[in-house]
Amino acid sequence: MRKPKLVISSGAGISAESGISTFRDAGGLWENYPVMEVCSADGYRRNPKLVHEFYNARRKDMVGKEPNDAHKILAELEKDFDVYVITQNVDNLHERAGSTQILHLHGELMKIRSVVDPNYVEALDMEHLETTPDTKGENGHPMRPHIVFFQEPVPNMELAAEWVYEADIFVVIGTSLNVYPAAGLINFVREGIPIYYIDPKPAENVILPPQITVIKATATEGMRKLKEILLKNYK
Ligand code: APR
């Protein structure tokens, strides 16, 4: 018998307890920078050196962080569920916790891509955490952070919507549901499919579907509660 398909949409809140700051709790600043200066196509065109330096700092910050229990419980649920993680996060904490089916909507800190060919992507490693606008790929192309900036398309959105449409259970965790198209994923859930929303301050400025169950808790507390619910009701 096939395992129930558990599809997760995670945001910055799931990494908060690992010590990685969220976006909107800091009044629109990302580590003291206006988000549009370091995470938009215009910002990158205006000052590529600043953008490279910003993501160099984010990478160095991230390598010192560990997955928390929320990431780990999600990975453990793969024993009983077919778990698909769609994340807006650019950190690699889901991977390091052991999740095996992960789709990054907004890119990945530990990757860089060709400025010329967006499909040419290279992985960075612990010895190479820094890039500059002069960094070249093995193919000689100038490289940039593999991040989806504001004002850029979200290439993985179509596949993410397919994953959500096929879900038997959908979980939203640690996102303010502020940024589209990611926030629109919830609209691809089929009629009658249960939705759980874990957040200590659930978004108030959005209309949530009637069948949603809000778990007002941090990611780690919420995932402990959700694990009990899932194993009791859906296994
Ligand atoms: N556990 C769970 N959720 C938490 C925790 C926690 N410990 N702490 C904060 N949160 C919640 C906040 O209440 C908020 O709803 O996490 C959410 C974080 O929201 P944002 O900071 O807006 O992050 P996110 O929704 O991921 O932002 C989406 O915006 O800036 C862009 O590309 C960037 O991917 C990012 C996107």
Coordinates of C-alpha atoms and ligand atoms in Angstrom, one line a residue:
M1 CA 0.0 0.0 0.0
R2 CA 1.4 3.4 -1.0
K3 CA 2.4 5.8 1.8
P4 CA 0.2 8.9 2.1
K5 CA 1.7 11.9 0.2
L6 CA 2.7 14.6 2.8
V7 CA 3.6 17.9 1.1
I8 CA 5.2 20.6 3.1
S9 CA 5.6 24.3 2.3
S10 CA 8.2 25.8 4.6
G11 CA 9.5 29.3 5.1
A12 CA 12.1 31.2 7.1
G13 CA 10.2 30.4 10.4
I14 CA 11.3 26.7 10.3
S15 CA 14.9 27.8 10.4
A16 CA 14.4 30.5 13.1
E17 CA 15.1 28.0 16.0
S18 CA 18.4 27.1 14.2
G19 CA 19.4 30.7 14.6
I20 CA 18.8 31.9 11.0
S21 CA 16.8 35.2 11.0
T22 CA 13.4 35.5 9.3
F23 CA 12.6 38.3 6.9
R24 CA 9.6 40.2 8.1
D25 CA 10.2 40.0 11.9
A26 CA 13.2 42.3 11.2
G27 CA 11.1 45.1 9.7
G28 CA 11.9 44.3 6.1
L29 CA 15.7 44.2 6.8
W30 CA 17.6 41.0 6.0
E31 CA 20.6 41.1 8.4
N32 CA 20.4 45.0 8.4
Y33 CA 20.1 45.3 4.6
P34 CA 16.9 46.4 2.8
V35 CA 15.8 43.2 1.1
M36 CA 15.4 45.0 -2.3
E37 CA 19.1 46.1 -2.2
V38 CA 20.4 42.5 -1.8
C39 CA 17.6 40.3 -3.2
S40 CA 16.3 42.0 -6.3
A41 CA 17.3 42.0 -10.0
D42 CA 17.6 45.8 -9.8
G43 CA 19.8 45.6 -6.7
Y44 CA 22.1 43.1 -8.3
R45 CA 22.4 45.2 -11.5
R46 CA 23.1 48.3 -9.3
N47 CA 25.7 46.8 -7.1
P48 CA 26.7 43.2 -7.9
K49 CA 29.7 43.4 -5.5
L50 CA 27.5 44.2 -2.5
V51 CA 25.1 41.3 -3.5
H52 CA 28.0 38.8 -3.7
E53 CA 29.4 40.0 -0.4
F54 CA 25.9 39.7 1.2
Y55 CA 25.5 36.1 0.2
N56 CA 29.1 35.3 1.2
A57 CA 28.1 36.5 4.7
R58 CA 24.8 34.5 4.6
R59 CA 26.8 31.3 3.6
K60 CA 29.4 31.8 6.4
D61 CA 26.5 32.4 8.8
M62 CA 24.6 29.3 7.6
V63 CA 27.5 26.8 7.8
G64 CA 27.6 27.4 11.6
K65 CA 24.0 26.5 12.0
E66 CA 22.4 23.1 12.6
P67 CA 19.0 21.7 11.6
N68 CA 16.5 21.9 14.5
D69 CA 13.9 19.3 15.6
A70 CA 11.3 20.6 13.1
H71 CA 13.7 19.8 10.2
K72 CA 14.5 16.4 11.8
I73 CA 10.9 15.3 12.5
L74 CA 10.1 16.1 8.9
A75 CA 12.9 13.9 7.8
E76 CA 11.8 11.1 10.2
L77 CA 8.3 11.2 8.8
E78 CA 9.6 9.7 5.6
K79 CA 9.4 6.3 7.3
D80 CA 5.6 6.5 7.2
F81 CA 4.8 9.1 4.6
D82 CA 5.9 10.0 1.1
V83 CA 7.3 13.5 2.1
Y84 CA 7.8 16.3 -0.4
V85 CA 9.4 19.5 1.0
I86 CA 8.8 22.8 -0.9
T87 CA 10.9 25.5 0.7
Q88 CA 11.3 29.2 0.3
N89 CA 14.5 29.0 2.3
V90 CA 17.9 29.1 0.7
D91 CA 19.6 27.3 3.6
N92 CA 20.4 23.6 3.4
L93 CA 19.0 22.6 6.7
H94 CA 16.3 20.4 5.2
E95 CA 19.0 18.5 3.3
R96 CA 21.2 18.2 6.3
A97 CA 18.3 16.9 8.5
G98 CA 17.9 14.1 6.0
S99 CA 14.8 15.0 3.9
T100 CA 15.2 13.5 0.4
Q101 CA 12.6 15.2 -1.8
I102 CA 13.2 19.0 -1.6
L103 CA 12.3 21.7 -4.0
H104 CA 13.8 25.2 -3.4
L105 CA 11.5 27.9 -4.8
H106 CA 13.9 30.9 -4.1
G107 CA 17.3 29.2 -4.8
E108 CA 20.1 27.8 -2.7
L109 CA 22.9 29.5 -0.9
M110 CA 25.4 26.7 -1.5
K111 CA 25.0 27.0 -5.3
I112 CA 26.1 29.6 -7.9
R113 CA 24.9 29.9 -11.5
S114 CA 26.0 31.3 -14.8
V115 CA 25.0 34.9 -15.5
V116 CA 24.7 33.8 -19.1
D117 CA 22.9 30.5 -18.8
P118 CA 20.6 30.2 -15.8
N119 CA 20.5 26.4 -16.2
Y120 CA 24.3 26.1 -15.6
V121 CA 24.6 25.7 -11.9
E122 CA 27.7 24.8 -9.8
A123 CA 27.8 23.7 -6.1
L124 CA 30.0 25.5 -3.7
D125 CA 31.8 23.6 -0.9
M126 CA 33.1 24.4 2.5
E127 CA 36.5 25.5 1.0
H128 CA 34.8 27.8 -1.4
L129 CA 32.2 29.9 0.3
E130 CA 33.0 33.3 -1.2
T131 CA 32.3 34.6 -4.7
T132 CA 32.8 38.0 -6.4
P133 CA 31.4 39.4 -9.7
D134 CA 34.7 38.1 -11.2
T135 CA 34.1 34.5 -10.2
K136 CA 34.0 32.3 -13.3
G137 CA 32.4 28.9 -13.6
E138 CA 34.3 25.9 -15.1
N139 CA 32.8 26.8 -18.4
G140 CA 34.3 30.3 -18.2
H141 CA 30.9 32.0 -17.6
P142 CA 30.7 34.8 -15.0
M143 CA 28.8 33.4 -12.0
R144 CA 26.2 34.8 -9.6
P145 CA 24.4 33.5 -6.4
H146 CA 21.9 30.8 -7.3
I147 CA 19.1 32.9 -5.6
V148 CA 15.8 33.8 -7.1
F149 CA 15.7 37.6 -6.7
F150 CA 12.6 39.7 -6.5
Q151 CA 11.6 40.8 -10.1
E152 CA 12.8 37.3 -11.4
P153 CA 10.7 34.3 -12.3
V154 CA 10.3 31.3 -9.9
P155 CA 11.2 28.4 -12.2
N156 CA 10.3 25.6 -9.8
M157 CA 6.8 27.0 -9.1
E158 CA 5.0 24.7 -11.7
L159 CA 6.5 21.5 -10.3
A160 CA 5.7 22.8 -6.7
A161 CA 2.1 23.3 -7.7
E162 CA 1.9 19.8 -9.1
W163 CA 3.3 18.4 -5.8
V164 CA 0.7 20.3 -3.8
Y165 CA -2.1 19.2 -6.1
E166 CA -1.2 15.5 -5.5
A167 CA -0.9 15.9 -1.7
D168 CA -3.0 13.8 0.6
I169 CA -2.0 16.1 3.5
F170 CA -0.6 19.7 3.1
V171 CA 1.4 21.5 5.8
V172 CA 2.4 25.2 5.8
I173 CA 5.1 25.9 8.3
G174 CA 7.0 29.1 9.2
T175 CA 6.0 31.4 6.4
S176 CA 4.1 34.7 6.5
L177 CA 2.3 33.8 3.3
N178 CA 3.3 37.3 2.1
V179 CA 5.4 36.5 -1.0
Y180 CA 3.8 35.2 -4.2
P181 CA 3.8 33.0 -6.1
A182 CA 4.9 30.8 -3.2
A183 CA 2.1 32.0 -1.0
G184 CA -0.4 30.9 -3.7
L185 CA 0.6 27.2 -3.3
I186 CA -2.2 26.7 -0.8
N187 CA -4.7 27.3 -3.6
F188 CA -3.6 24.1 -5.4
V189 CA -4.7 21.8 -2.6
R190 CA -7.6 19.5 -3.8
E191 CA -11.0 19.8 -2.3
G192 CA -11.3 18.0 1.1
I193 CA -7.5 17.5 1.6
P194 CA -6.5 18.4 5.2
I195 CA -4.2 21.5 5.6
Y196 CA -2.2 22.2 8.8
Y197 CA -0.6 25.6 9.4
I198 CA 2.2 25.9 12.0
D199 CA 3.2 29.4 13.1
P200 CA 3.5 31.1 16.5
K201 CA 2.0 34.3 14.9
P202 CA -0.2 32.9 12.1
A203 CA -0.6 35.4 9.2
E204 CA -3.8 37.5 9.7
N205 CA -3.7 39.4 6.4
V206 CA -4.6 36.4 4.3
I207 CA -7.8 34.5 3.8
L208 CA -7.2 30.9 4.8
P209 CA -9.2 28.0 3.4
P210 CA -12.0 26.7 5.8
Q211 CA -10.5 23.2 6.1
I212 CA -7.2 24.5 7.6
T213 CA -6.1 23.6 11.1
V214 CA -3.9 26.3 12.7
I215 CA -1.3 25.1 15.2
K216 CA -0.2 28.3 16.9
A217 CA 3.3 27.2 18.0
T218 CA 6.9 27.4 17.0
A219 CA 8.2 25.0 14.3
T220 CA 9.6 22.5 16.8
E221 CA 6.6 22.5 19.1
G222 CA 4.2 22.4 16.2
M223 CA 6.0 19.6 14.4
R224 CA 5.9 17.5 17.6
K225 CA 2.1 18.0 17.8
L226 CA 1.6 17.5 14.1
K227 CA 3.7 14.2 14.2
E228 CA 1.2 12.8 16.8
I229 CA -1.8 13.9 14.7
L230 CA -0.4 12.4 11.5
L231 CA 0.7 9.1 13.0
K232 CA -2.7 8.8 14.8
N233 CA -5.0 9.8 11.9
Y234 CA -3.2 9.1 8.6
K235 CA -0.8 6.3 8.9
Ligands
APR1 N1 8.7 28.7 14.3 C1 7.8 28.8 13.3 N2 7.5 29.9 12.6 C2 8.1 31.0 13.0 C3 9.1 31.0 14.1 C4 9.3 29.8 14.7 N3 10.2 29.7 15.7 N4 9.5 32.3 14.3 C5 8.9 33.1 13.3 N5 8.0 32.3 12.6 C6 7.1 32.7 11.5 C7 6.7 34.2 11.6 O1 5.6 34.3 12.4 C8 6.3 34.4 10.1 O2 5.0 34.1 9.8 O3 7.8 32.5 10.3 C9 7.2 33.4 9.4 C10 8.4 34.1 8.7 O4 7.9 34.9 7.7 P1 8.9 35.7 6.7 O5 10.0 36.4 7.5 O6 8.0 36.6 5.8 O7 9.6 34.6 5.9 P2 9.0 33.9 4.6 O8 7.5 33.8 4.6 O9 9.8 32.6 4.4 O10 9.4 34.9 3.4 C11 9.2 34.5 2.1 O11 10.3 36.5 1.3 O12 12.1 37.9 1.6 C12 11.6 36.9 0.8 O13 12.7 35.3 -0.6 C13 12.5 35.7 0.8 O14 11.9 33.4 0.9 C14 11.6 34.6 1.5 C15 10.2 35.1 1.2

